[in-house]
Amino acid sequence: SVSSSDLSWSDSIGAVDTFIIFTLLYSFLKNNKYTANAIEIIENNKRALIIIILVFVTSKGKILHWSHRMGRDNNLFKMPKITTMKIGTPDVASHLLENPEQYFTPLGSFLRRSSLDEIPQIWSILRGDMSFVGPRPALHNQHDLITLRNKYGIQKLLPGITGLAQIYGRDDLPISEKVNKDKVYLKNIFFLLDIKIIFITIKIIFTGKGVSH
């Protein structure tokens, strides 16, 4: 069964909130500290500001896209990503789109290949909806993936920003193989495995390996 909780709060997030959330998260990643000083935020987040400005001037709509995702025990939550798809794009996994490139914003392909669009998901980690490592959260309508994960008890895990499927194929893997990777992770959860996955993920980010769209 699928349940829904606390989904409406992010619907009211506007440009100012988007700016604050993204810059603070980027500051956290870069400096591992919190700062409330506006000058320090701007100074520490020049790259984040450039991305925000470029997304704003090249795309219509909000800077952040909030999608309904399946969390632990099939609880729905809203996950933020930097907007990479145009307004009106069908709400399905990108591999199901016919010619997905036609839906990309001008910066969409670059942001996805560099995984920069994933940075705001640190917000979901801070909220307890996700972890750094775990199965990637399925879209609410990816019924084939959700069904297979429920079959093997994978829904018990917190979804992650990265996982075994992301470092061993990502978009190149069929659903069944992604679930097999999730099963391996479920049976072998260990701190050192998480560290290994994170380091391999960082390496892959610089190559774009496995990112087909």
Coordinates of C-alpha atoms in Angstrom, one line a residue, residues 21-95:
I21 CA 17.7 26.3 0.8
F22 CA 20.1 25.7 -2.2
T23 CA 22.8 28.1 -1.0
L24 CA 22.8 26.8 2.6
L25 CA 23.0 23.2 1.4
Y26 CA 25.8 24.0 -0.9
S27 CA 27.6 25.8 2.0
F28 CA 27.1 22.8 4.1
L29 CA 28.6 20.5 1.5
K30 CA 31.6 22.8 0.8
N31 CA 32.4 23.9 4.3
N32 CA 30.6 21.4 6.6
K33 CA 29.3 24.3 8.6
Y34 CA 26.3 26.5 8.9
T35 CA 26.5 30.3 8.5
A36 CA 23.7 32.8 8.7
N37 CA 25.9 35.7 7.5
A38 CA 24.6 36.8 4.1
I39 CA 28.0 38.0 2.9
E40 CA 29.6 34.6 3.8
I41 CA 26.8 32.7 2.0
I42 CA 27.4 34.7 -1.2
E43 CA 31.2 34.4 -0.9
N44 CA 31.1 30.7 -0.2
N45 CA 28.5 29.9 -2.9
K46 CA 29.6 31.6 -6.0
R47 CA 29.2 28.5 -8.1
A48 CA 25.8 27.8 -6.6
L49 CA 24.7 31.3 -7.4
I50 CA 25.9 31.0 -11.0
I51 CA 23.9 27.8 -11.4
I52 CA 20.8 29.4 -9.9
I53 CA 21.0 32.4 -12.1
L54 CA 21.7 30.4 -15.2
V55 CA 18.7 28.1 -14.5
F56 CA 16.5 31.1 -13.8
V57 CA 17.4 33.0 -17.0
T58 CA 17.3 29.9 -19.3
S59 CA 14.2 28.1 -18.1
K60 CA 10.6 28.9 -17.3
G61 CA 9.1 27.9 -14.0
K62 CA 10.8 27.3 -10.6
I63 CA 14.5 26.6 -10.0
L64 CA 13.7 23.5 -8.0
H65 CA 11.4 20.7 -9.2
W66 CA 9.7 18.7 -6.4
S67 CA 8.6 15.2 -7.4
H68 CA 6.6 12.7 -5.5
R69 CA 8.9 9.8 -4.6
M70 CA 8.5 6.5 -2.7
G71 CA 10.2 6.6 0.7
R72 CA 10.8 4.0 3.4
D73 CA 7.8 1.6 3.8
N74 CA 6.2 3.1 0.7
N75 CA 5.6 6.5 2.3
L76 CA 5.4 9.3 -0.3
F77 CA 7.6 12.3 0.1
K78 CA 8.6 15.3 -2.1
M79 CA 12.1 15.2 -3.3
P80 CA 13.8 18.4 -4.7
K81 CA 16.1 18.5 -7.8
I82 CA 17.3 21.4 -9.8
T83 CA 14.9 21.8 -12.7
T84 CA 16.3 20.1 -15.8
M85 CA 13.1 19.4 -17.8
K86 CA 10.7 21.9 -19.4
I87 CA 7.3 22.7 -18.1
G88 CA 4.7 20.2 -19.4
T89 CA 7.1 17.2 -19.5
P90 CA 5.1 14.0 -18.7
D91 CA 5.5 12.9 -15.1
V92 CA 7.3 9.6 -15.8
A93 CA 10.8 8.3 -15.5
S94 CA 13.0 9.9 -18.2
H95 CA 13.9 6.5 -19.8

